[in-house]
Structure formats: C-alpha cells, structure tokens
mmCIF file of C-alpha atoms in Angstrom:
data_model
loop_
_atom_site.group_PDB
_atom_site.id
_atom_site.type_symbol
_atom_site.label_atom_id
_atom_site.label_comp_id
_atom_site.label_asym_id
_atom_site.label_seq_id
_atom_site.Cartn_x
_atom_site.Cartn_y
_atom_site.Cartn_z
ATOM 1 C CA MET A 216 154.825 33.028 -138.950
ATOM 2 C CA LYS A 217 152.720 36.185 -138.774
ATOM 3 C CA ILE A 218 150.459 36.013 -135.712
ATOM 4 C CA THR A 219 147.871 38.306 -134.127
ATOM 5 C CA VAL A 220 146.889 37.724 -130.489
ATOM 6 C CA LEU A 221 143.301 38.873 -129.940
ATOM 7 C CA GLY A 222 142.622 39.501 -126.264
ATOM 8 C CA CYS A 223 145.511 40.579 -124.075
ATOM 9 C CA GLY A 224 144.591 39.506 -120.581
ATOM 10 C CA ALA A 225 146.871 37.212 -118.593
ATOM 11 C CA ILE A 226 146.823 34.265 -121.022
ATOM 12 C CA GLY A 227 147.092 36.500 -124.080
ATOM 13 C CA GLN A 228 150.139 38.231 -122.626
ATOM 14 C CA LEU A 229 151.674 34.868 -121.786
ATOM 15 C CA TRP A 230 151.399 33.855 -125.449
ATOM 16 C CA LEU A 231 152.755 37.184 -126.686
ATOM 17 C CA ALA A 232 155.822 36.703 -124.502
ATOM 18 C CA ALA A 233 156.251 33.038 -125.404
ATOM 19 C CA LEU A 234 155.959 33.539 -129.156
ATOM 20 C CA SER A 235 158.552 36.322 -129.040
ATOM 21 C CA GLN A 236 161.144 34.021 -127.406
ATOM 22 C CA GLN A 237 162.056 32.123 -130.538
ATOM 23 C CA ASN A 238 165.087 29.838 -130.756
ATOM 24 C CA PRO A 239 167.875 31.734 -132.601
ATOM 25 C CA SER A 240 168.199 28.848 -135.102
ATOM 26 C CA GLN A 241 164.571 29.319 -136.190
ATOM 27 C CA GLN A 242 162.828 32.060 -138.118
ATOM 28 C CA PRO A 243 161.319 34.564 -135.649
ATOM 29 C CA HIS A 244 157.572 35.013 -135.519
ATOM 30 C CA HIS A 245 156.068 38.393 -136.341
ATOM 31 C CA ILE A 246 153.592 39.075 -133.558
ATOM 32 C CA GLN A 247 151.150 41.795 -132.685
ATOM 33 C CA ALA A 248 148.465 42.386 -130.081
ATOM 34 C CA TRP A 249 144.909 43.333 -131.009
ATOM 35 C CA LEU A 250 143.015 45.449 -128.491
ATOM 36 C CA LYS A 251 139.382 46.526 -128.305
ATOM 37 C CA VAL A 252 140.457 50.149 -127.886
ATOM 38 C CA PRO A 253 143.049 50.598 -130.670
ATOM 39 C CA GLN A 254 146.547 51.700 -129.773
ATOM 40 C CA PRO A 255 149.856 51.393 -131.660
ATOM 41 C CA PHE A 256 151.737 49.510 -128.942
ATOM 42 C CA PHE A 257 150.945 47.235 -126.015
ATOM 43 C CA SER A 258 153.255 46.671 -123.048
ATOM 44 C CA VAL A 259 153.570 43.232 -121.476
ATOM 45 C CA HIS A 260 154.923 42.793 -117.952
ATOM 46 C CA ILE A 261 155.152 39.242 -116.567
ATOM 47 C CA ALA A 262 156.661 38.803 -113.109
ATOM 48 C CA ASN A 263 157.893 35.246 -113.541
ATOM 49 C CA PHE A 264 158.146 34.234 -117.184
ATOM 50 C CA GLN A 265 160.522 31.249 -117.509
ATOM 51 C CA GLY A 266 162.049 32.214 -114.185
ATOM 52 C CA LYS A 267 162.683 35.847 -115.138
ATOM 53 C CA VAL A 268 160.886 39.174 -115.285
ATOM 54 C CA PHE A 269 159.599 39.798 -118.825
ATOM 55 C CA LYS A 270 159.002 43.352 -120.043
ATOM 56 C CA ARG A 271 158.443 44.220 -123.664
ATOM 57 C CA SER A 272 156.298 46.416 -125.861
ATOM 58 C CA PHE A 273 154.557 44.810 -128.849
ATOM 59 C CA PRO A 274 153.033 46.446 -131.929
ATOM 60 C CA ALA A 275 149.243 46.523 -131.794
ATOM 61 C CA ASN A 276 146.195 47.030 -134.007
ATOM 62 C CA ASN A 277 148.123 47.151 -137.278
ATOM 63 C CA GLU A 278 145.551 46.392 -139.988
ATOM 64 C CA LYS A 279 148.160 45.335 -142.564
ATOM 65 C CA HIS A 280 149.634 42.849 -140.080
ATOM 66 C CA LEU A 281 146.122 41.556 -139.342
ATOM 67 C CA ALA A 282 145.348 41.089 -143.044
ATOM 68 C CA GLU A 283 148.577 39.118 -143.509
ATOM 69 C CA SER A 284 148.282 37.050 -140.315
ATOM 70 C CA GLU A 285 148.437 33.280 -140.698
ATOM 71 C CA LEU A 286 147.163 32.660 -137.164
ATOM 72 C CA LEU A 287 144.649 34.559 -135.028
ATOM 73 C CA LEU A 288 145.151 33.396 -131.439
ATOM 74 C CA VAL A 289 141.964 34.263 -129.540
ATOM 75 C CA CYS A 290 142.349 34.668 -125.767
ATOM 76 C CA LEU A 291 139.110 36.529 -124.997
ATOM 77 C CA LYS A 292 136.314 35.699 -122.582
ATOM 78 C CA ALA A 293 133.872 33.359 -124.329
ATOM 79 C CA TRP A 294 131.052 35.908 -124.495
ATOM 80 C CA GLN A 295 133.366 38.399 -126.239
ATOM 81 C CA VAL A 296 134.457 35.981 -128.975
ATOM 82 C CA PRO A 297 131.609 35.999 -131.569
ATOM 83 C CA ASP A 298 131.295 39.783 -131.830
ATOM 84 C CA ALA A 299 135.066 40.362 -131.802
ATOM 85 C CA ILE A 300 135.849 37.821 -134.535
ATOM 86 C CA ASN A 301 132.862 38.642 -136.718
ATOM 87 C CA HIS A 302 133.869 42.318 -136.494
ATOM 88 C CA LEU A 303 137.370 41.475 -137.786
ATOM 89 C CA ALA A 304 136.256 38.856 -140.328
ATOM 90 C CA SER A 305 136.365 41.129 -143.364
ATOM 91 C CA GLN A 306 139.953 42.139 -142.537
ATOM 92 C CA LEU A 307 141.243 38.568 -142.184
ATOM 93 C CA SER A 308 142.690 36.448 -144.945
ATOM 94 C CA PRO A 309 140.348 33.468 -145.550
ATOM 95 C CA HIS A 310 143.424 31.267 -144.992
ATOM 96 C CA CYS A 311 144.143 32.690 -141.518
ATOM 97 C CA THR A 312 143.620 29.953 -138.933
ATOM 98 C CA ILE A 313 141.522 30.984 -135.923
ATOM 99 C CA LEU A 314 142.511 29.260 -132.675
ATOM 100 C CA LEU A 315 140.002 29.670 -129.838
ATOM 101 C CA LEU A 316 141.502 29.489 -126.343
ATOM 102 C CA HIS A 317 138.711 30.225 -123.889
ATOM 103 C CA ASN A 318 136.604 28.604 -121.206
ATOM 104 C CA GLY A 319 133.295 27.079 -122.162
ATOM 105 C CA MET A 320 131.854 25.899 -125.468
ATOM 106 C CA GLY A 321 129.451 27.142 -128.094
ATOM 107 C CA THR A 322 131.240 30.073 -129.712
ATOM 108 C CA GLN A 323 131.945 28.064 -132.904
ATOM 109 C CA ASP A 324 128.208 27.867 -133.581
ATOM 110 C CA LYS A 325 128.283 31.618 -134.302
ATOM 111 C CA LEU A 326 131.316 31.539 -136.596
ATOM 112 C CA PHE A 327 130.313 28.967 -139.229
ATOM 113 C CA SER A 328 129.806 31.575 -141.928
ATOM 114 C CA LEU A 329 133.543 32.319 -141.902
ATOM 115 C CA PRO A 330 135.693 30.613 -144.543
ATOM 116 C CA ASN A 331 138.603 30.376 -142.083
ATOM 117 C CA PRO A 332 139.719 27.083 -140.532
ATOM 118 C CA ILE A 333 138.790 27.141 -136.835
ATOM 119 C CA LEU A 334 140.610 25.180 -134.141
ATOM 120 C CA ALA A 335 139.612 24.667 -130.524
ATOM 121 C CA GLY A 336 142.182 24.808 -127.747
ATOM 122 C CA VAL A 337 142.092 23.767 -124.109
ATOM 123 C CA THR A 338 144.815 25.024 -121.801
ATOM 124 C CA THR A 339 145.613 24.329 -118.156
ATOM 125 C CA HIS A 340 148.143 27.159 -117.783
ATOM 126 C CA ALA A 341 147.144 29.249 -114.780
ATOM 127 C CA ALA A 342 147.876 32.969 -114.923
ATOM 128 C CA TYR A 343 146.310 36.107 -113.494
ATOM 129 C CA GLN A 344 146.844 39.834 -113.775
ATOM 130 C CA GLU A 345 147.070 42.277 -110.905
ATOM 131 C CA ASN A 346 147.938 45.985 -111.091
ATOM 132 C CA GLY A 347 149.195 45.621 -114.662
ATOM 133 C CA VAL A 348 151.493 42.688 -113.872
ATOM 134 C CA VAL A 349 150.860 39.097 -115.019
ATOM 135 C CA TYR A 350 151.695 36.199 -112.710
ATOM 136 C CA HIS A 351 152.142 32.775 -114.323
ATOM 137 C CA LYS A 352 150.943 30.687 -111.400
ATOM 138 C CA SER A 353 151.427 27.207 -112.824
ATOM 139 C CA GLN A 354 152.733 25.565 -115.977
ATOM 140 C CA GLY A 355 150.140 23.650 -117.955
ATOM 141 C CA ILE A 356 149.316 21.700 -121.092
ATOM 142 C CA THR A 357 147.554 23.061 -124.168
ATOM 143 C CA HIS A 358 145.584 20.695 -126.408
ATOM 144 C CA LEU A 359 144.581 21.677 -129.932
ATOM 145 C CA GLY A 360 142.210 20.067 -132.377
ATOM 146 C CA SER A 361 139.198 20.461 -134.632
ATOM 147 C CA THR A 362 135.805 19.973 -133.107
ATOM 148 C CA ALA A 363 132.944 17.678 -134.037
ATOM 149 C CA PHE A 364 130.585 20.646 -133.766
ATOM 150 C CA GLU A 365 132.012 21.959 -137.039
ATOM 151 C CA PRO A 366 130.800 20.730 -140.445
ATOM 152 C CA ASP A 367 132.739 17.683 -141.665
ATOM 153 C CA THR A 368 134.429 19.571 -144.503
ATOM 154 C CA LYS A 369 135.802 22.251 -142.190
ATOM 155 C CA LYS A 370 136.865 19.611 -139.649
ATOM 156 C CA ALA A 371 138.843 17.743 -142.322
ATOM 157 C CA ASP A 372 140.538 20.970 -143.428
ATOM 158 C CA ALA A 373 141.369 21.885 -139.845
ATOM 159 C CA GLU A 374 143.058 18.533 -139.212
ATOM 160 C CA LYS A 375 145.686 19.489 -141.814
ATOM 161 C CA LEU A 376 146.832 22.148 -139.351
ATOM 162 C CA SER A 377 148.263 19.801 -136.730
ATOM 163 C CA PHE A 378 151.723 21.275 -137.463
ATOM 164 C CA LEU A 379 150.605 24.340 -135.465
ATOM 165 C CA ALA A 380 150.859 22.276 -132.285
ATOM 166 C CA ASP A 381 154.603 21.877 -132.915
ATOM 167 C CA ILE A 382 155.053 25.602 -133.557
ATOM 168 C CA LEU A 383 153.198 26.563 -130.384
ATOM 169 C CA HIS A 384 154.908 23.820 -128.370
ATOM 170 C CA ARG A 385 158.300 25.355 -129.143
ATOM 171 C CA ALA A 386 157.019 28.633 -127.721
ATOM 172 C CA LEU A 387 155.067 27.543 -124.623
ATOM 173 C CA PRO A 388 155.236 23.801 -123.882
ATOM 174 C CA ASP A 389 153.483 21.487 -123.590
ATOM 175 C CA VAL A 390 151.239 21.695 -126.662
ATOM 176 C CA THR A 391 149.745 18.583 -128.261
ATOM 177 C CA TRP A 392 147.370 17.895 -131.155
ATOM 178 C CA LEU A 393 144.315 15.726 -130.485
ATOM 179 C CA ASN A 394 142.191 14.236 -133.255
ATOM 180 C CA ASP A 395 139.477 13.811 -130.614
ATOM 181 C CA ILE A 396 139.654 17.108 -128.758
ATOM 182 C CA ASP A 397 135.955 17.036 -127.877
ATOM 183 C CA THR A 398 136.529 14.589 -125.007
ATOM 184 C CA ILE A 399 139.057 16.852 -123.277
ATOM 185 C CA ARG A 400 136.889 19.889 -124.039
ATOM 186 C CA TRP A 401 133.944 18.210 -122.311
ATOM 187 C CA LEU A 402 136.109 17.336 -119.310
ATOM 188 C CA LYS A 403 137.281 20.944 -119.069
ATOM 189 C CA LEU A 404 133.659 22.065 -119.409
ATOM 190 C CA ALA A 405 132.660 19.706 -116.585
ATOM 191 C CA ALA A 406 135.321 21.213 -114.312
ATOM 192 C CA ASN A 407 134.178 24.709 -115.243
ATOM 193 C CA CYS A 408 130.491 23.846 -114.689
ATOM 194 C CA VAL A 409 131.295 22.664 -111.167
ATOM 195 C CA ILE A 410 134.120 24.884 -109.951
ATOM 196 C CA ASN A 411 133.254 28.273 -111.427
ATOM 197 C CA PRO A 412 129.636 28.710 -110.306
ATOM 198 C CA LEU A 413 130.052 26.900 -106.969
ATOM 199 C CA THR A 414 133.027 29.019 -105.924
ATOM 200 C CA ALA A 415 131.026 32.111 -106.932
ATOM 201 C CA LEU A 416 128.017 30.853 -104.959
ATOM 202 C CA TYR A 417 130.023 30.179 -101.793
ATOM 203 C CA ASP A 418 132.611 32.934 -102.405
ATOM 204 C CA CYS A 419 135.430 30.495 -101.734
ATOM 205 C CA LYS A 420 138.703 29.256 -103.192
ATOM 206 C CA ASN A 421 138.585 26.122 -105.321
ATOM 207 C CA GLY A 422 139.903 23.807 -102.588
ATOM 208 C CA GLU A 423 137.051 24.720 -100.246
ATOM 209 C CA LEU A 424 134.609 22.917 -102.525
ATOM 210 C CA SER A 425 135.588 19.770 -100.620
ATOM 211 C CA ASN A 426 133.048 21.088 -98.067
ATOM 212 C CA HIS A 427 130.271 20.859 -100.670
ATOM 213 C CA MET A 428 130.721 17.372 -102.074
ATOM 214 C CA THR A 429 127.006 16.556 -102.325
ATOM 215 C CA GLN A 430 126.556 19.398 -104.804
ATOM 216 C CA VAL A 431 129.760 18.496 -106.647
ATOM 217 C CA TYR A 432 128.520 14.926 -107.175
ATOM 218 C CA SER A 433 125.020 16.060 -108.215
ATOM 219 C CA LEU A 434 126.414 18.475 -110.790
ATOM 220 C CA CYS A 435 128.789 15.817 -112.144
ATOM 221 C CA ASP A 436 125.953 13.304 -112.447
ATOM 222 C CA GLU A 437 123.885 15.723 -114.552
ATOM 223 C CA ILE A 438 126.875 16.735 -116.678
ATOM 224 C CA HIS A 439 127.653 13.078 -117.394
ATOM 225 C CA GLN A 440 124.076 12.478 -118.579
ATOM 226 C CA VAL A 441 124.532 15.150 -121.262
ATOM 227 C CA MET A 442 128.000 13.872 -122.197
ATOM 228 C CA GLU A 443 126.593 10.376 -122.747
ATOM 229 C CA HIS A 444 123.891 11.724 -125.065
ATOM 230 C CA ASP A 445 126.521 13.725 -126.949
ATOM 231 C CA GLY A 446 128.532 10.562 -127.586
ATOM 232 C CA ILE A 447 131.410 11.245 -125.165
ATOM 233 C CA GLN A 448 132.694 7.834 -124.049
ATOM 234 C CA LEU A 449 133.556 8.475 -120.394
ATOM 235 C CA THR A 450 132.152 6.960 -117.214
ATOM 236 C CA LYS A 451 130.621 9.128 -114.520
ATOM 237 C CA GLN A 452 133.498 8.201 -112.193
ATOM 238 C CA MET A 453 136.010 9.483 -114.778
ATOM 239 C CA VAL A 454 134.207 12.809 -114.830
ATOM 240 C CA ILE A 455 134.151 13.016 -111.023
ATOM 241 C CA ASP A 456 137.831 12.035 -110.791
ATOM 242 C CA TYR A 457 138.814 14.705 -113.319
ATOM 243 C CA VAL A 458 136.833 17.432 -111.564
ATOM 244 C CA MET A 459 138.231 16.464 -108.164
ATOM 245 C CA ALA A 460 141.787 16.414 -109.555
ATOM 246 C CA VAL A 461 141.342 19.976 -110.854
ATOM 247 C CA ILE A 462 139.908 21.097 -107.512
ATOM 248 C CA ASP A 463 142.907 19.581 -105.737
ATOM 249 C CA GLN A 464 145.517 20.956 -108.178
ATOM 250 C CA THR A 465 144.026 24.463 -108.070
ATOM 251 C CA SER A 466 143.010 24.442 -104.416
ATOM 252 C CA GLU A 467 144.473 27.905 -103.700
ATOM 253 C CA ASN A 468 143.087 29.483 -106.878
ATOM 254 C CA SER A 469 140.154 31.864 -107.049
ATOM 255 C CA SER A 470 138.076 30.919 -110.092
ATOM 256 C CA SER A 471 137.545 33.435 -112.883
ATOM 257 C CA MET A 472 133.782 33.426 -112.260
ATOM 258 C CA ARG A 473 134.249 34.179 -108.567
ATOM 259 C CA GLN A 474 136.536 37.070 -109.538
ATOM 260 C CA ASP A 475 134.003 38.325 -112.099
ATOM 261 C CA ILE A 476 131.137 38.238 -109.600
ATOM 262 C CA ARG A 477 133.246 40.044 -106.983
ATOM 263 C CA ALA A 478 134.136 42.732 -109.529
ATOM 264 C CA ASP A 479 130.561 43.096 -110.869
ATOM 265 C CA ARG A 480 131.625 41.881 -114.324
ATOM 266 C CA ARG A 481 129.788 39.734 -116.845
ATOM 267 C CA THR A 482 130.690 36.058 -116.382
ATOM 268 C CA GLU A 483 131.120 33.236 -118.896
ATOM 269 C CA ILE A 484 128.149 31.312 -117.445
ATOM 270 C CA ASP A 485 126.230 31.345 -120.771
ATOM 271 C CA TYR A 486 129.069 29.434 -122.471
ATOM 272 C CA ILE A 487 129.660 27.101 -119.525
ATOM 273 C CA THR A 488 126.477 26.004 -117.727
ATOM 274 C CA GLY A 489 124.362 27.734 -120.373
ATOM 275 C CA PHE A 490 125.935 25.598 -123.116
ATOM 276 C CA LEU A 491 125.362 22.466 -121.001
ATOM 277 C CA LEU A 492 121.689 23.339 -120.512
ATOM 278 C CA ASP A 493 121.249 23.986 -124.254
ATOM 279 C CA ARG A 494 122.662 20.534 -125.054
ATOM 280 C CA ALA A 495 120.441 18.988 -122.348
ATOM 281 C CA LYS A 496 117.369 20.600 -123.882
ATOM 282 C CA MET A 497 118.265 19.093 -127.270
ATOM 283 C CA HIS A 498 118.243 15.650 -125.622
ATOM 284 C CA ASP A 499 115.075 16.293 -123.544
ATOM 285 C CA LEU A 500 117.083 16.113 -120.314
ATOM 286 C CA VAL A 501 116.256 18.065 -117.167
ATOM 287 C CA LEU A 502 119.179 19.229 -114.992
ATOM 288 C CA PRO A 503 117.764 20.739 -111.779
ATOM 289 C CA GLU A 504 121.109 21.350 -110.009
ATOM 290 C CA ASN A 505 122.774 22.999 -112.990
ATOM 291 C CA THR A 506 119.612 24.999 -113.751
ATOM 292 C CA HIS A 507 119.500 26.277 -110.167
ATOM 293 C CA ILE A 508 123.121 27.402 -110.165
ATOM 294 C CA TYR A 509 122.812 28.959 -113.643
ATOM 295 C CA ARG A 510 119.842 31.035 -112.477
ATOM 296 C CA TYR A 511 121.762 32.122 -109.380
ATOM 297 C CA ILE A 512 124.713 33.449 -111.421
ATOM 298 C CA LYS A 513 122.390 35.170 -113.912
ATOM 299 C CA SER A 514 120.471 36.796 -111.045
ATOM 300 C CA ARG A 515 123.744 38.151 -109.624
ATOM 301 C CA GLU A 516 124.677 39.564 -113.035
ATOM 302 C CA GLU A 517 121.252 41.185 -113.375
ATOM 303 C CA GLU A 518 121.539 42.615 -109.874
ATOM 304 C CA TYR A 519 124.724 44.572 -110.482
ATOM 305 C CA LYS A 520 123.696 45.420 -114.053
ATOM 306 C CA ARG A 521 120.683 47.264 -112.615
ATOM 307 C CA LEU A 522 122.890 49.119 -110.137
ATOM 308 C CA LYS A 523 125.357 50.359 -112.759
ATOM 309 C CA PRO A 524 124.714 53.885 -114.056
ATOM 310 C CA HIS A 525 123.557 53.999 -117.685
#
C-alpha cells in the first residue's frame, strides 16, 4: 500500500517506523513523510522501538507519491488539520482514505467538501520527542471507524474500509475497527477535557489530579450532560471511571497541553473543551466549570501571543 504520513511528531514517527517493518511474507508498504517545510528526506530516531533502537531515513514531500497514496495518515495537532488537509486536497486522489489520529473532535466539520473517505482514529499509544529522539513510553490500542458526524453516504462508504484496521494492526498492534467509534471518541474527549486543561492549570503531572477531585467530578458531570444530549449511551459513573483510569495509567505523564503551555505554543483547547462547549450551546446547556477552564487556557495563549515578536 502507498501511504503518506502527514505530521511527523512522536506519533507520526512511530507509524513511519511501524509501517516500514513489514513481514517478509507480505508486500512491503511504500511510505513517505509529509512535512510543512518541504525536504526530500526525513530521519526517524526512536530510542525503544520494539525493544531496539530504530534509525532510518524516509522519503518526504514527493508529490507523485502523494498523488498515488491510498492512505493519508494524519498525525497533526487538531488545530493544524483543516488547513493542512485542505491545502493538499487538490493533490490527493479522491479515493485516498484520510485517517485522522489526533486529540479532540470537530476537524471533520471542515473537511466535508472533500470527496475522500474520512476515518476517525483514537489511539492510546504514549510517545514523546526530546532532542530529536522519540521515546515510545507505553504500548496502546488504536480504534478506527467512521463517525456519525459525517453525512450518512460518506459514513456508509467509510465502513467498507474496515480492512485498514487489519493492515495497521500488522504494523503497530493493537488496532481494531469499531462500527460505533463515537462512544470511544467521546470517552477520549472526556479524558482530554479533564486532564489536559487541569494539568496545565496546576502545572502538574497527570497523577497529581487526585488532589483536585472536586474539579474532576464537576467537569465529568458537565461532559456527561453533553454526551447524553448527543445520544452517547454511557452513565456518568462510566465517564468518571474512564477518566480516573486514564489518570491512574498515565500518572507520571505530562499532558500535551501542559507541555504546550510551558513552551508558549498554541494548544488544542479549541478542539477539546471548545468542541464540548460548541455542542453544549447547540443543546442550550451551560457548563460553568468547562467554560472557566477554557477561558483560562485561552487567556494563557493570548498572554504569550502578545509577548512574541511580530
């Protein structure tokens, strides 16, 4: 299969490495990286890929490869996705499947004009990059599926692509196809709505949120109200249990939003809490806790945006 990986941070590099390690009995994939600043090659260095050091250079930004790609694997920050994909749209085959692997929700709303089938993915692989080296901190599960936020015709077309889960599973297990991916996407969103902004607010690791349980419960309560109105069949306790399990499993992790705030970078808050607040508004719901924390993160972004030289 001809594949382009758009976005070559830690997760993107993990997929580049995984897709290049094909079983000798199978046809190898033809893979390239796609970078914002074009260059002919991209070097991947992973400290602990499948128990070994992985170093390899991949072709990058080849327009012919892009035009012939059967899969565009998108590993960008959520706020980068619409502009990046819409910019490449005219160079893609209309049959190229676009798989979105990012935190948050809402990017699909800005891609409906594309003829391409679009899949949503949720991954629990934990990886980070430091000084040009990627560290795969913990193995995870990747769920794929088509989302209810797409028009019915596109959703039906996308469901014919479940075979992609098998292809990706052979590269970086575990990968599974879900006909109802929206439930797991909402659970992941709930965890992101709680963990990301709270760890940025308190400048703490994920596990330290056990010291702020009143806020955790309040945020979960508001999130569950929106989920109910969006037809997600989960109890509030299920949402709380999921969020607490993620906090416990990632207790030593520093959330991506905390890292972004520390580095004076734009966060994904608009596609995490911002998406939640947009859905709440559609249902005439008021979410004071989530609104407060959203405004805090946006104020921090505005603060360092003003301080940056123009």
